[in-house]
């Protein structure tokens, strides 16, 4: 329990900018700030390092890394390679309780979008993807892909209200949900691929300060679903 709480606290500190990109921190200092021993802090930092959020520097401590546009492209390439086939498999394996959970999360996304509550909408969005990934039966994959989202969140960026509306984002999830509920595995995979590609192209262009579609995003090599 302590380890999970420490991981959540450190991840949140990086994402919110409390631990700013480029800064160096010692394990002991972070442990003291959190009021815990060094061990859970070090274990949490190892996981964050695996996700590309921090880097251990010999005899110096841990440095918080800055996400670049290239990093974002790599993150979405990995999500396309992993999440699209996982969606196909999940569609074939998901049971009725799983479908009910997806419907519930989609409805919660709709409600949050109507209330213009971006934070809640993203919470439900993240859970929607995680439930679908877990339904594939590969829990390590689900955990890994979920962790990739933190690299995007760390930049504090979103396409919501800028490149597209909350309703637009919710609608893309409706495409996935409809195909999962109808048992169309290939269609669900295609809808997920379209959603991820759209998100990547808009977000990377937005971060580059360029109009949508004007930045060459090399994700085509990830293949078709």
Tab-separated table of C-alpha atoms in Angstrom:
chain	number	residue	atom	x	y	z
A	1	UNK	CA	0.000	0.000	0.000
A	2	UNK	CA	2.807	2.404	0.927
A	3	UNK	CA	4.661	1.623	-2.314
A	4	UNK	CA	1.557	2.379	-4.396
A	5	UNK	CA	0.937	5.629	-2.524
A	6	UNK	CA	4.547	6.730	-2.999
A	7	UNK	CA	4.399	5.910	-6.730
A	8	UNK	CA	1.150	7.867	-7.113
A	9	UNK	CA	2.568	10.832	-5.194
A	10	UNK	CA	5.785	10.998	-7.217
A	11	UNK	CA	3.988	10.484	-10.533
A	12	UNK	CA	1.556	13.277	-9.677
A	13	UNK	CA	4.431	15.582	-8.651
A	14	UNK	CA	6.106	15.066	-12.032
A	15	UNK	CA	2.906	15.433	-14.047
A	16	UNK	CA	1.801	18.621	-12.257
A	17	UNK	CA	5.268	20.165	-12.470
A	18	UNK	CA	5.833	20.191	-8.731
A	19	UNK	CA	9.015	18.312	-9.658
A	20	UNK	CA	10.046	20.402	-12.641
A	21	UNK	CA	11.658	19.027	-15.825
A	22	UNK	CA	15.449	19.161	-15.665
A	23	UNK	CA	15.662	19.275	-11.875
A	24	UNK	CA	17.802	16.821	-9.910
A	25	UNK	CA	16.619	15.144	-6.706
A	26	UNK	CA	18.119	12.695	-4.237
A	27	UNK	CA	16.211	9.630	-3.125
A	28	UNK	CA	16.763	10.617	0.496
A	29	UNK	CA	15.379	14.133	0.023
A	30	UNK	CA	12.245	12.800	-1.684
A	31	UNK	CA	11.839	10.163	1.034
A	32	UNK	CA	12.089	12.829	3.730
A	33	UNK	CA	9.529	15.020	1.969
A	34	UNK	CA	7.116	12.101	1.730
A	35	UNK	CA	7.812	10.887	5.248
A	36	UNK	CA	8.797	7.376	4.193
A	37	UNK	CA	11.955	5.277	3.931
A	38	UNK	CA	14.250	5.290	0.903
A	39	UNK	CA	13.180	1.836	-0.334
A	40	UNK	CA	9.635	2.601	-1.578
A	41	UNK	CA	10.864	5.875	-3.082
A	42	UNK	CA	13.649	4.131	-4.980
A	43	UNK	CA	11.257	1.408	-6.222
A	44	UNK	CA	8.780	4.058	-7.404
A	45	UNK	CA	11.519	6.003	-9.193
A	46	UNK	CA	12.664	2.845	-10.973
A	47	UNK	CA	9.133	2.443	-12.365
A	48	UNK	CA	9.028	6.093	-13.412
A	49	UNK	CA	12.420	5.661	-15.091
A	50	UNK	CA	11.053	2.697	-17.035
A	51	UNK	CA	8.243	4.980	-18.250
A	52	UNK	CA	10.748	7.638	-19.351
A	53	UNK	CA	9.688	10.196	-16.750
A	54	UNK	CA	12.971	10.348	-14.787
A	55	UNK	CA	16.580	9.243	-15.249
A	56	UNK	CA	19.023	7.965	-12.635
A	57	UNK	CA	22.382	9.749	-12.768
A	58	UNK	CA	25.299	7.984	-11.110
A	59	UNK	CA	26.255	9.485	-7.746
A	60	UNK	CA	23.994	12.469	-8.388
A	61	UNK	CA	20.399	11.358	-7.947
A	62	UNK	CA	17.367	11.336	-10.206
A	63	UNK	CA	16.644	13.902	-12.917
A	64	UNK	CA	13.124	14.732	-14.081
A	65	UNK	CA	13.022	14.496	-17.877
A	66	UNK	CA	11.369	16.843	-20.347
A	67	UNK	CA	9.117	15.256	-22.940
A	68	UNK	CA	9.927	16.298	-26.510
A	69	UNK	CA	7.776	16.158	-29.627
A	70	UNK	CA	9.773	13.104	-30.691
A	71	UNK	CA	8.915	11.473	-27.353
A	72	UNK	CA	5.221	12.085	-28.013
A	73	UNK	CA	5.539	10.495	-31.437
A	74	UNK	CA	7.250	7.451	-29.919
A	75	UNK	CA	4.564	7.144	-27.240
A	76	UNK	CA	1.777	7.114	-29.807
A	77	UNK	CA	3.684	4.664	-32.013
A	78	UNK	CA	3.860	2.280	-29.060
A	79	UNK	CA	0.186	2.774	-28.271
A	80	UNK	CA	-0.757	2.034	-31.874
A	81	UNK	CA	1.406	-1.087	-31.958
A	82	UNK	CA	0.025	-2.405	-28.671
A	83	UNK	CA	-3.418	-0.952	-28.069
A	84	UNK	CA	-4.916	-1.606	-31.494
A	85	UNK	CA	-4.364	-5.411	-31.562
A	86	UNK	CA	-5.210	-5.541	-27.845
A	87	UNK	CA	-8.554	-3.896	-28.655
A	88	UNK	CA	-9.255	-6.545	-31.287
A	89	UNK	CA	-8.478	-9.325	-28.809
A	90	UNK	CA	-10.458	-7.650	-26.038
A	91	UNK	CA	-13.514	-7.413	-28.299
A	92	UNK	CA	-13.379	-11.168	-28.801
A	93	UNK	CA	-12.914	-11.942	-25.108
A	94	UNK	CA	-14.824	-9.299	-23.161
A	95	UNK	CA	-17.768	-10.547	-21.117
A	96	UNK	CA	-21.060	-8.823	-20.333
A	97	UNK	CA	-19.816	-7.263	-17.031
A	98	UNK	CA	-16.914	-5.813	-19.003
A	99	UNK	CA	-19.231	-4.349	-21.622
A	100	UNK	CA	-21.406	-2.877	-18.868
A	101	UNK	CA	-18.338	-1.239	-17.327
A	102	UNK	CA	-17.357	0.272	-20.690
A	103	UNK	CA	-20.891	1.613	-21.177
A	104	UNK	CA	-20.852	3.080	-17.668
A	105	UNK	CA	-17.513	4.800	-18.282
A	106	UNK	CA	-18.648	6.115	-21.656
A	107	UNK	CA	-21.779	7.582	-20.071
A	108	UNK	CA	-19.604	9.172	-17.371
A	109	UNK	CA	-17.439	10.711	-20.119
A	110	UNK	CA	-20.558	12.126	-21.777
A	111	UNK	CA	-21.750	13.605	-18.498
A	112	UNK	CA	-18.368	15.191	-17.769
A	113	UNK	CA	-18.185	16.627	-21.293
A	114	UNK	CA	-21.642	18.185	-20.941
A	115	UNK	CA	-20.514	19.750	-17.663
A	116	UNK	CA	-17.285	20.960	-19.344
A	117	UNK	CA	-15.367	19.060	-16.645
A	118	UNK	CA	-12.183	18.220	-18.531
A	119	UNK	CA	-10.427	16.646	-15.535
A	120	UNK	CA	-13.247	14.171	-14.882
A	121	UNK	CA	-13.621	13.449	-18.556
A	122	UNK	CA	-9.948	12.464	-18.818
A	123	UNK	CA	-10.253	10.306	-15.708
A	124	UNK	CA	-13.100	8.341	-17.281
A	125	UNK	CA	-11.294	8.285	-20.649
A	126	UNK	CA	-8.240	6.720	-19.038
A	127	UNK	CA	-10.327	4.142	-17.219
A	128	UNK	CA	-12.220	3.293	-20.441
A	129	UNK	CA	-8.961	2.463	-22.209
A	130	UNK	CA	-7.625	0.535	-19.218
A	131	UNK	CA	-10.741	-1.640	-18.861
A	132	UNK	CA	-10.613	-2.454	-22.572
A	133	UNK	CA	-6.896	-3.292	-22.400
A	134	UNK	CA	-7.405	-5.493	-19.351
A	135	UNK	CA	-10.130	-7.369	-21.226
A	136	UNK	CA	-7.439	-8.493	-23.683
A	137	UNK	CA	-6.134	-10.716	-20.879
A	138	UNK	CA	-2.631	-9.205	-20.902
A	139	UNK	CA	-2.435	-7.221	-17.674
A	140	UNK	CA	1.234	-6.299	-18.158
A	141	UNK	CA	0.381	-4.730	-21.500
A	142	UNK	CA	-2.536	-2.869	-19.915
A	143	UNK	CA	-0.312	-1.484	-17.151
A	144	UNK	CA	2.441	-0.507	-19.596
A	145	UNK	CA	0.149	1.313	-22.016
A	146	UNK	CA	-1.590	3.080	-19.132
A	147	UNK	CA	1.830	4.280	-17.963
A	148	UNK	CA	2.605	5.710	-21.397
A	149	UNK	CA	-0.215	8.207	-20.932
A	150	UNK	CA	1.728	9.843	-18.099
A	151	UNK	CA	4.366	11.086	-20.540
A	152	UNK	CA	1.660	13.024	-22.350
A	153	UNK	CA	0.031	14.254	-19.144
A	154	UNK	CA	3.431	15.422	-17.895
A	155	UNK	CA	3.471	18.097	-20.574
A	156	UNK	CA	0.165	19.383	-19.210
A	157	UNK	CA	-1.231	19.385	-22.715
A	158	UNK	CA	-4.541	18.389	-24.172
A	159	UNK	CA	-6.332	18.824	-27.463
A	160	UNK	CA	-9.563	19.521	-25.556
A	161	UNK	CA	-10.920	22.992	-26.257
A	162	UNK	CA	-8.052	23.704	-28.639
A	163	UNK	CA	-7.877	21.252	-31.535
A	164	UNK	CA	-11.203	19.574	-30.763
A	165	UNK	CA	-14.008	19.709	-28.223
A	166	UNK	CA	-14.702	17.342	-25.337
A	167	UNK	CA	-17.736	16.145	-27.284
A	168	UNK	CA	-15.500	15.297	-30.260
A	169	UNK	CA	-13.262	13.192	-28.031
A	170	UNK	CA	-16.223	11.392	-26.476
A	171	UNK	CA	-17.642	10.666	-29.941
A	172	UNK	CA	-14.425	8.892	-30.951
A	173	UNK	CA	-14.885	6.569	-27.975
A	174	UNK	CA	-18.473	5.923	-29.040
A	175	UNK	CA	-17.123	4.471	-32.289
A	176	UNK	CA	-15.010	2.012	-30.281
A	177	UNK	CA	-17.825	1.152	-27.860
A	178	UNK	CA	-20.387	0.502	-30.597
A	179	UNK	CA	-18.114	-1.999	-32.315
A	180	UNK	CA	-17.176	-3.747	-29.087
A	181	UNK	CA	-20.861	-4.126	-28.208
A	182	UNK	CA	-21.642	-5.532	-31.654
A	183	UNK	CA	-18.738	-7.980	-31.464
A	184	UNK	CA	-16.989	-6.427	-34.471
A	185	UNK	CA	-13.370	-7.052	-33.455
A	186	UNK	CA	-11.781	-5.669	-36.621
A	187	UNK	CA	-14.066	-2.642	-36.539
A	188	UNK	CA	-13.198	-1.972	-32.889
A	189	UNK	CA	-9.488	-2.162	-33.715
A	190	UNK	CA	-9.935	0.203	-36.673
A	191	UNK	CA	-11.902	2.670	-34.526
A	192	UNK	CA	-9.193	2.581	-31.855
A	193	UNK	CA	-6.489	3.142	-34.457
A	194	UNK	CA	-8.389	6.114	-35.911
A	195	UNK	CA	-8.854	7.592	-32.422
A	196	UNK	CA	-5.166	7.245	-31.505
A	197	UNK	CA	-3.959	8.603	-34.850
A	198	UNK	CA	-6.303	11.585	-34.603
A	199	UNK	CA	-5.123	12.329	-31.068
A	200	UNK	CA	-1.453	12.017	-32.015
A	201	UNK	CA	-1.697	14.206	-35.117
A	202	UNK	CA	-3.632	16.968	-33.354
A	203	UNK	CA	-1.530	16.934	-30.202
A	204	UNK	CA	1.851	16.938	-31.935
A	205	UNK	CA	0.817	19.722	-34.335
A	206	UNK	CA	-0.592	21.705	-31.431
A	207	UNK	CA	2.607	21.335	-29.415
A	208	UNK	CA	4.671	22.332	-32.447
A	209	UNK	CA	2.563	25.486	-32.766
A	210	UNK	CA	1.413	24.461	-36.225
A	211	UNK	CA	-2.033	24.007	-37.844
A	212	UNK	CA	-3.548	20.502	-37.660
A	213	UNK	CA	-2.304	18.294	-40.465
A	214	UNK	CA	0.729	20.471	-41.213
A	215	UNK	CA	3.245	18.443	-39.187
A	216	UNK	CA	4.628	15.226	-40.654
A	217	UNK	CA	3.850	12.586	-38.037
A	218	UNK	CA	5.524	9.308	-38.989
A	219	UNK	CA	3.090	6.746	-37.587
A	220	UNK	CA	2.050	4.976	-40.765
A	221	UNK	CA	4.671	2.294	-40.239
A	222	UNK	CA	2.694	1.000	-37.263
A	223	UNK	CA	0.453	-0.731	-39.792
A	224	UNK	CA	-3.222	-1.409	-40.094
A	225	UNK	CA	-5.230	-3.033	-37.304
